[in-house]
PDB file of N, CA, C and O in Angstrom:
ATOM      1  N   MET A  19      92.342 179.063 -58.285  1.00 88.00           N
ATOM      2  CA  MET A  19      93.383 178.882 -59.281  1.00 88.00           C
ATOM      3  C   MET A  19      94.720 178.575 -58.582  1.00 88.00           C
ATOM      4  O   MET A  19      95.448 177.714 -59.038  1.00 88.00           O
ATOM      5  N   ASN A  20      95.000 179.288 -57.487  1.00 92.00           N
ATOM      6  CA  ASN A  20      96.253 179.039 -56.771  1.00 92.00           C
ATOM      7  C   ASN A  20      96.302 177.635 -56.194  1.00 92.00           C
ATOM      8  O   ASN A  20      97.372 177.027 -56.156  1.00 92.00           O
ATOM      9  N   GLU A  21      95.140 177.134 -55.761  1.00 94.00           N
ATOM     10  CA  GLU A  21      95.087 175.768 -55.220  1.00 94.00           C
ATOM     11  C   GLU A  21      95.414 174.745 -56.318  1.00 94.00           C
ATOM     12  O   GLU A  21      96.111 173.765 -56.070  1.00 94.00           O
ATOM     13  N   LEU A  22      94.915 174.991 -57.526  1.00 94.00           N
ATOM     14  CA  LEU A  22      95.198 174.093 -58.644  1.00 94.00           C
ATOM     15  C   LEU A  22      96.689 174.082 -58.973  1.00 94.00           C
ATOM     16  O   LEU A  22      97.277 173.019 -59.209  1.00 94.00           O
ATOM     17  N   ILE A  23      97.290 175.259 -58.965  1.00 95.00           N
ATOM     18  CA  ILE A  23      98.722 175.349 -59.275  1.00 95.00           C
ATOM     19  C   ILE A  23      99.541 174.613 -58.222  1.00 95.00           C
ATOM     20  O   ILE A  23     100.476 173.877 -58.552  1.00 95.00           O
ATOM     21  N   ALA A  24      99.171 174.761 -56.955  1.00 96.00           N
ATOM     22  CA  ALA A  24      99.872 174.064 -55.882  1.00 96.00           C
ATOM     23  C   ALA A  24      99.724 172.552 -56.031  1.00 96.00           C
ATOM     24  O   ALA A  24     100.670 171.789 -55.831  1.00 96.00           O
ATOM     25  N   LYS A  25      98.519 172.106 -56.394  1.00 95.00           N
ATOM     26  CA  LYS A  25      98.276 170.675 -56.568  1.00 95.00           C
ATOM     27  C   LYS A  25      99.085 170.133 -57.750  1.00 95.00           C
ATOM     28  O   LYS A  25      99.636 169.027 -57.686  1.00 95.00           O
ATOM     29  N   ILE A  26      99.181 170.910 -58.812  1.00 96.00           N
ATOM     30  CA  ILE A  26      99.965 170.502 -59.988  1.00 96.00           C
ATOM     31  C   ILE A  26     101.431 170.349 -59.606  1.00 96.00           C
ATOM     32  O   ILE A  26     102.078 169.369 -59.959  1.00 96.00           O
ATOM     33  N   LYS A  27     101.947 171.308 -58.833  1.00 97.00           N
ATOM     34  CA  LYS A  27     103.351 171.239 -58.403  1.00 97.00           C
ATOM     35  C   LYS A  27     103.594 169.998 -57.553  1.00 97.00           C
ATOM     36  O   LYS A  27     104.581 169.284 -57.749  1.00 97.00           O
ATOM     37  N   LYS A  28     102.686 169.738 -56.615  1.00 96.00           N
ATOM     38  CA  LYS A  28     102.827 168.576 -55.722  1.00 96.00           C
ATOM     39  C   LYS A  28     102.815 167.274 -56.510  1.00 96.00           C
ATOM     40  O   LYS A  28     103.661 166.403 -56.298  1.00 96.00           O
ATOM     41  N   LEU A  29     101.846 167.132 -57.405  1.00 95.00           N
ATOM     42  CA  LEU A  29     101.747 165.900 -58.199  1.00 95.00           C
ATOM     43  C   LEU A  29     102.948 165.733 -59.126  1.00 95.00           C
ATOM     44  O   LEU A  29     103.449 164.620 -59.320  1.00 95.00           O
ATOM     45  N   ASN A  30     103.415 166.837 -59.691  1.00 96.00           N
ATOM     46  CA  ASN A  30     104.559 166.779 -60.586  1.00 96.00           C
ATOM     47  C   ASN A  30     105.808 166.328 -59.837  1.00 96.00           C
ATOM     48  O   ASN A  30     106.573 165.494 -60.332  1.00 96.00           O
ATOM     49  N   GLU A  31     106.022 166.859 -58.640  1.00 96.00           N
ATOM     50  CA  GLU A  31     107.173 166.465 -57.840  1.00 96.00           C
ATOM     51  C   GLU A  31     107.113 164.980 -57.470  1.00 96.00           C
ATOM     52  O   GLU A  31     108.116 164.274 -57.527  1.00 96.00           O
ATOM     53  N   ALA A  32     105.913 164.509 -57.106  1.00 95.00           N
ATOM     54  CA  ALA A  32     105.740 163.096 -56.767  1.00 95.00           C
ATOM     55  C   ALA A  32     106.009 162.215 -57.983  1.00 95.00           C
ATOM     56  O   ALA A  32     106.677 161.170 -57.878  1.00 95.00           O
ATOM     57  N   LEU A  33     105.513 162.632 -59.125  1.00 96.00           N
ATOM     58  CA  LEU A  33     105.713 161.874 -60.358  1.00 96.00           C
ATOM     59  C   LEU A  33     107.189 161.753 -60.694  1.00 96.00           C
ATOM     60  O   LEU A  33     107.700 160.657 -60.962  1.00 96.00           O
ATOM     61  N   ILE A  34     107.890 162.857 -60.647  1.00 97.00           N
ATOM     62  CA  ILE A  34     109.327 162.862 -60.980  1.00 97.00           C
ATOM     63  C   ILE A  34     110.117 162.014 -59.995  1.00 97.00           C
ATOM     64  O   ILE A  34     110.970 161.215 -60.397  1.00 97.00           O
ATOM     65  N   ALA A  35     109.840 162.166 -58.705  1.00 96.00           N
ATOM     66  CA  ALA A  35     110.571 161.410 -57.691  1.00 96.00           C
ATOM     67  C   ALA A  35     110.383 159.910 -57.881  1.00 96.00           C
ATOM     68  O   ALA A  35     111.354 159.139 -57.863  1.00 96.00           O
ATOM     69  N   ASP A  36     109.130 159.482 -58.087  1.00 96.00           N
ATOM     70  CA  ASP A  36     108.872 158.052 -58.251  1.00 96.00           C
ATOM     71  C   ASP A  36     109.397 157.525 -59.578  1.00 96.00           C
ATOM     72  O   ASP A  36     109.903 156.413 -59.640  1.00 96.00           O
ATOM     73  N   ALA A  37     109.306 158.318 -60.630  1.00 96.00           N
ATOM     74  CA  ALA A  37     109.831 157.876 -61.915  1.00 96.00           C
ATOM     75  C   ALA A  37     111.347 157.698 -61.850  1.00 96.00           C
ATOM     76  O   ALA A  37     111.880 156.735 -62.406  1.00 96.00           O
ATOM     77  N   GLU A  38     112.034 158.591 -61.166  1.00 96.00           N
ATOM     78  CA  GLU A  38     113.479 158.464 -61.016  1.00 96.00           C
ATOM     79  C   GLU A  38     113.854 157.222 -60.217  1.00 96.00           C
ATOM     80  O   GLU A  38     114.818 156.534 -60.541  1.00 96.00           O
ATOM     81  N   LEU A  39     113.082 156.926 -59.166  1.00 96.00           N
ATOM     82  CA  LEU A  39     113.332 155.714 -58.392  1.00 96.00           C
ATOM     83  C   LEU A  39     113.146 154.464 -59.253  1.00 96.00           C
ATOM     84  O   LEU A  39     113.911 153.512 -59.145  1.00 96.00           O
ATOM     85  N   GLN A  40     112.145 154.487 -60.101  1.00 96.00           N
ATOM     86  CA  GLN A  40     111.903 153.335 -60.973  1.00 96.00           C
ATOM     87  C   GLN A  40     113.061 153.150 -61.944  1.00 96.00           C
ATOM     88  O   GLN A  40     113.549 152.040 -62.128  1.00 96.00           O
ATOM     89  N   VAL A  41     113.519 154.242 -62.529  1.00 96.00           N
ATOM     90  CA  VAL A  41     114.569 154.158 -63.542  1.00 96.00           C
ATOM     91  C   VAL A  41     115.919 153.816 -62.917  1.00 96.00           C
ATOM     92  O   VAL A  41     116.641 152.940 -63.407  1.00 96.00           O
ATOM     93  N   THR A  42     116.269 154.488 -61.827  1.00 96.00           N
ATOM     94  CA  THR A  42     117.603 154.314 -61.268  1.00 96.00           C
ATOM     95  C   THR A  42     117.755 153.047 -60.430  1.00 96.00           C
ATOM     96  O   THR A  42     118.797 152.418 -60.452  1.00 96.00           O
ATOM     97  N   LYS A  43     116.690 152.697 -59.690  1.00 94.00           N
ATOM     98  CA  LYS A  43     116.817 151.561 -58.775  1.00 94.00           C
ATOM     99  C   LYS A  43     115.936 150.377 -59.143  1.00 94.00           C
ATOM    100  O   LYS A  43     115.948 149.361 -58.464  1.00 94.00           O
ATOM    101  N   GLY A  44     115.167 150.527 -60.210  1.00 93.00           N
ATOM    102  CA  GLY A  44     114.305 149.436 -60.638  1.00 93.00           C
ATOM    103  C   GLY A  44     113.161 149.159 -59.667  1.00 93.00           C
ATOM    104  O   GLY A  44     112.654 148.048 -59.598  1.00 93.00           O
ATOM    105  N   ASN A  45     112.748 150.173 -58.935  1.00 93.00           N
ATOM    106  CA  ASN A  45     111.703 150.034 -57.937  1.00 93.00           C
ATOM    107  C   ASN A  45     110.339 149.970 -58.634  1.00 93.00           C
ATOM    108  O   ASN A  45     109.818 150.964 -59.125  1.00 93.00           O
ATOM    109  N   LYS A  46     109.746 148.777 -58.647  1.00 95.00           N
ATOM    110  CA  LYS A  46     108.475 148.588 -59.367  1.00 95.00           C
ATOM    111  C   LYS A  46     107.321 149.317 -58.683  1.00 95.00           C
ATOM    112  O   LYS A  46     106.434 149.834 -59.343  1.00 95.00           O
ATOM    113  N   ALA A  47     107.325 149.367 -57.359  1.00 96.00           N
ATOM    114  CA  ALA A  47     106.274 150.068 -56.627  1.00 96.00           C
ATOM    115  C   ALA A  47     106.304 151.560 -56.961  1.00 96.00           C
ATOM    116  O   ALA A  47     105.264 152.207 -57.078  1.00 96.00           O
ATOM    117  N   ALA A  48     107.497 152.106 -57.109  1.00 96.00           N
ATOM    118  CA  ALA A  48     107.640 153.526 -57.467  1.00 96.00           C
ATOM    119  C   ALA A  48     107.068 153.762 -58.862  1.00 96.00           C
ATOM    120  O   ALA A  48     106.462 154.800 -59.120  1.00 96.00           O
ATOM    121  N   GLY A  49     107.236 152.815 -59.742  1.00 95.00           N
ATOM    122  CA  GLY A  49     106.680 152.921 -61.079  1.00 95.00           C
ATOM    123  C   GLY A  49     105.162 152.960 -61.040  1.00 95.00           C
ATOM    124  O   GLY A  49     104.525 153.735 -61.769  1.00 95.00           O
ATOM    125  N   THR A  50     104.580 152.149 -60.186  1.00 96.00           N
ATOM    126  CA  THR A  50     103.130 152.139 -60.019  1.00 96.00           C
ATOM    127  C   THR A  50     102.645 153.481 -59.476  1.00 96.00           C
ATOM    128  O   THR A  50     101.661 154.043 -59.959  1.00 96.00           O
ATOM    129  N   ARG A  51     103.358 154.016 -58.490  1.00 96.00           N
ATOM    130  CA  ARG A  51     102.990 155.312 -57.924  1.00 96.00           C
ATOM    131  C   ARG A  51     103.139 156.414 -58.969  1.00 96.00           C
ATOM    132  O   ARG A  51     102.308 157.342 -59.037  1.00 96.00           O
ATOM    133  N   ALA A  52     104.171 156.337 -59.785  1.00 96.00           N
ATOM    134  CA  ALA A  52     104.391 157.342 -60.825  1.00 96.00           C
ATOM    135  C   ALA A  52     103.260 157.323 -61.851  1.00 96.00           C
ATOM    136  O   ALA A  52     102.772 158.376 -62.261  1.00 96.00           O
ATOM    137  N   ARG A  53     102.831 156.145 -62.244  1.00 96.00           N
ATOM    138  CA  ARG A  53     101.725 156.047 -63.204  1.00 96.00           C
ATOM    139  C   ARG A  53     100.432 156.588 -62.606  1.00 96.00           C
ATOM    140  O   ARG A  53      99.674 157.281 -63.276  1.00 96.00           O
ATOM    141  N   LYS A  54     100.199 156.298 -61.321  1.00 96.00           N
ATOM    142  CA  LYS A  54      99.014 156.817 -60.641  1.00 96.00           C
ATOM    143  C   LYS A  54      99.065 158.346 -60.581  1.00 96.00           C
ATOM    144  O   LYS A  54      98.071 159.019 -60.858  1.00 96.00           O
ATOM    145  N   ALA A  55     100.234 158.870 -60.243  1.00 96.00           N
ATOM    146  CA  ALA A  55     100.394 160.336 -60.167  1.00 96.00           C
ATOM    147  C   ALA A  55     100.165 160.975 -61.539  1.00 96.00           C
ATOM    148  O   ALA A  55      99.599 162.055 -61.642  1.00 96.00           O
ATOM    149  N   SER A  56     100.603 160.294 -62.599  1.00 96.00           N
ATOM    150  CA  SER A  56     100.419 160.860 -63.944  1.00 96.00           C
ATOM    151  C   SER A  56      98.943 160.935 -64.309  1.00 96.00           C
ATOM    152  O   SER A  56      98.502 161.899 -64.947  1.00 96.00           O
ATOM    153  N   LEU A  57      98.155 159.954 -63.888  1.00 97.00           N
ATOM    154  CA  LEU A  57      96.715 159.993 -64.157  1.00 97.00           C
ATOM    155  C   LEU A  57      96.051 161.115 -63.365  1.00 97.00           C
ATOM    156  O   LEU A  57      95.190 161.825 -63.900  1.00 97.00           O
ATOM    157  N   GLU A  58      96.443 161.289 -62.109  1.00 96.00           N
ATOM    158  CA  GLU A  58      95.888 162.364 -61.296  1.00 96.00           C
ATOM    159  C   GLU A  58      96.304 163.720 -61.870  1.00 96.00           C
ATOM    160  O   GLU A  58      95.486 164.652 -61.909  1.00 96.00           O
ATOM    161  N   LEU A  59      97.545 163.814 -62.297  1.00 96.00           N
ATOM    162  CA  LEU A  59      98.045 165.062 -62.872  1.00 96.00           C
ATOM    163  C   LEU A  59      97.258 165.417 -64.143  1.00 96.00           C
ATOM    164  O   LEU A  59      96.921 166.582 -64.360  1.00 96.00           O
ATOM    165  N   GLU A  60      96.947 164.428 -64.933  1.00 96.00           N
ATOM    166  CA  GLU A  60      96.174 164.657 -66.151  1.00 96.00           C
ATOM    167  C   GLU A  60      94.810 165.277 -65.820  1.00 96.00           C
ATOM    168  O   GLU A  60      94.392 166.249 -66.454  1.00 96.00           O
ATOM    169  N   LYS A  61      94.159 164.740 -64.795  1.00 97.00           N
ATOM    170  CA  LYS A  61      92.847 165.270 -64.396  1.00 97.00           C
ATOM    171  C   LYS A  61      92.956 166.710 -63.915  1.00 97.00           C
ATOM    172  O   LYS A  61      92.133 167.561 -64.274  1.00 97.00           O
ATOM    173  N   VAL A  62      93.972 166.991 -63.106  1.00 97.00           N
ATOM    174  CA  VAL A  62      94.150 168.331 -62.557  1.00 97.00           C
ATOM    175  C   VAL A  62      94.513 169.319 -63.667  1.00 97.00           C
ATOM    176  O   VAL A  62      94.039 170.461 -63.669  1.00 97.00           O
ATOM    177  N   LEU A  63      95.296 168.894 -64.631  1.00 96.00           N
ATOM    178  CA  LEU A  63      95.651 169.776 -65.738  1.00 96.00           C
ATOM    179  C   LEU A  63      94.429 170.111 -66.607  1.00 96.00           C
ATOM    180  O   LEU A  63      94.301 171.242 -67.078  1.00 96.00           O
ATOM    181  N   LYS A  64      93.544 169.160 -66.769  1.00 97.00           N
ATOM    182  CA  LYS A  64      92.299 169.430 -67.509  1.00 97.00           C
ATOM    183  C   LYS A  64      91.456 170.441 -66.744  1.00 97.00           C
ATOM    184  O   LYS A  64      90.850 171.345 -67.348  1.00 97.00           O
ATOM    185  N   GLU A  65      91.401 170.282 -65.433  1.00 97.00           N
ATOM    186  CA  GLU A  65      90.653 171.230 -64.606  1.00 97.00           C
ATOM    187  C   GLU A  65      91.296 172.619 -64.703  1.00 97.00           C
ATOM    188  O   GLU A  65      90.600 173.628 -64.798  1.00 97.00           O
ATOM    189  N   PHE A  66      92.622 172.676 -64.682  1.00 96.00           N
ATOM    190  CA  PHE A  66      93.337 173.952 -64.809  1.00 96.00           C
ATOM    191  C   PHE A  66      92.994 174.610 -66.140  1.00 96.00           C
ATOM    192  O   PHE A  66      92.735 175.812 -66.194  1.00 96.00           O
ATOM    193  N   ARG A  67      92.970 173.842 -67.184  1.00 96.00           N
ATOM    194  CA  ARG A  67      92.651 174.386 -68.510  1.00 96.00           C
ATOM    195  C   ARG A  67      91.239 174.980 -68.531  1.00 96.00           C
ATOM    196  O   ARG A  67      91.012 176.079 -69.033  1.00 96.00           O
ATOM    197  N   ARG A  68      90.300 174.268 -67.929  1.00 96.00           N
ATOM    198  CA  ARG A  68      88.911 174.743 -67.875  1.00 96.00           C
ATOM    199  C   ARG A  68      88.819 176.044 -67.084  1.00 96.00           C
ATOM    200  O   ARG A  68      88.219 177.029 -67.550  1.00 96.00           O
ATOM    201  N   VAL A  69      89.426 176.082 -65.922  1.00 95.00           N
ATOM    202  CA  VAL A  69      89.397 177.281 -65.081  1.00 95.00           C
ATOM    203  C   VAL A  69      90.119 178.432 -65.755  1.00 95.00           C
ATOM    204  O   VAL A  69      89.659 179.575 -65.718  1.00 95.00           O
ATOM    205  N   SER A  70      91.229 178.140 -66.383  1.00 94.00           N
ATOM    206  CA  SER A  70      92.003 179.186 -67.051  1.00 94.00           C
ATOM    207  C   SER A  70      91.204 179.819 -68.182  1.00 94.00           C
ATOM    208  O   SER A  70      91.224 181.035 -68.363  1.00 94.00           O
ATOM    209  N   LEU A  71      90.483 179.007 -68.936  1.00 94.00           N
ATOM    210  CA  LEU A  71      89.652 179.541 -70.018  1.00 94.00           C
ATOM    211  C   LEU A  71      88.530 180.405 -69.465  1.00 94.00           C
ATOM    212  O   LEU A  71      88.227 181.468 -70.012  1.00 94.00           O
ATOM    213  N   GLU A  72      87.934 179.988 -68.359  1.00 93.00           N
ATOM    214  CA  GLU A  72      86.877 180.784 -67.733  1.00 93.00           C
ATOM    215  C   GLU A  72      87.425 182.134 -67.259  1.00 93.00           C
ATOM    216  O   GLU A  72      86.773 183.162 -67.433  1.00 93.00           O
ATOM    217  N   GLU A  73      88.618 182.112 -66.661  1.00 91.00           N
ATOM    218  CA  GLU A  73      89.221 183.333 -66.164  1.00 91.00           C
ATOM    219  C   GLU A  73      89.553 184.290 -67.304  1.00 91.00           C
ATOM    220  O   GLU A  73      89.426 185.491 -67.153  1.00 91.00           O
ATOM    221  N   SER A  74      89.989 183.763 -68.431  1.00 91.00           N
ATOM    222  CA  SER A  74      90.370 184.624 -69.547  1.00 91.00           C
ATOM    223  C   SER A  74      89.177 185.270 -70.226  1.00 91.00           C
ATOM    224  O   SER A  74      89.313 186.279 -70.905  1.00 91.00           O
ATOM    225  N   LYS A  75      87.981 184.704 -70.013  1.00 89.00           N
ATOM    226  CA  LYS A  75      86.778 185.263 -70.619  1.00 89.00           C
ATOM    227  C   LYS A  75      86.202 186.422 -69.821  1.00 89.00           C
ATOM    228  O   LYS A  75      85.342 187.139 -70.295  1.00 89.00           O
ATOM    229  N   LYS A  76      86.691 186.605 -68.614  1.00 81.00           N
ATOM    230  CA  LYS A  76      86.161 187.667 -67.735  1.00 81.00           C
ATOM    231  C   LYS A  76      86.697 189.026 -68.144  1.00 81.00           C
ATOM    232  O   LYS A  76      87.684 189.222 -68.709  1.00 81.00           O
TER     233      LYS A  76
END
């Protein structure tokens, strides 16, 4: 569970940093990286939800 939380934090930071670069500087590559990070974050959040539900049933 701690590994998932750390991964969520890392992906979230990457997403925010790249999204800000896209918005402030018009960096298209940063926009691509931000979209990729958002897809990875979505997968990890689904995994977190699954693990969290399993933990709460114990």
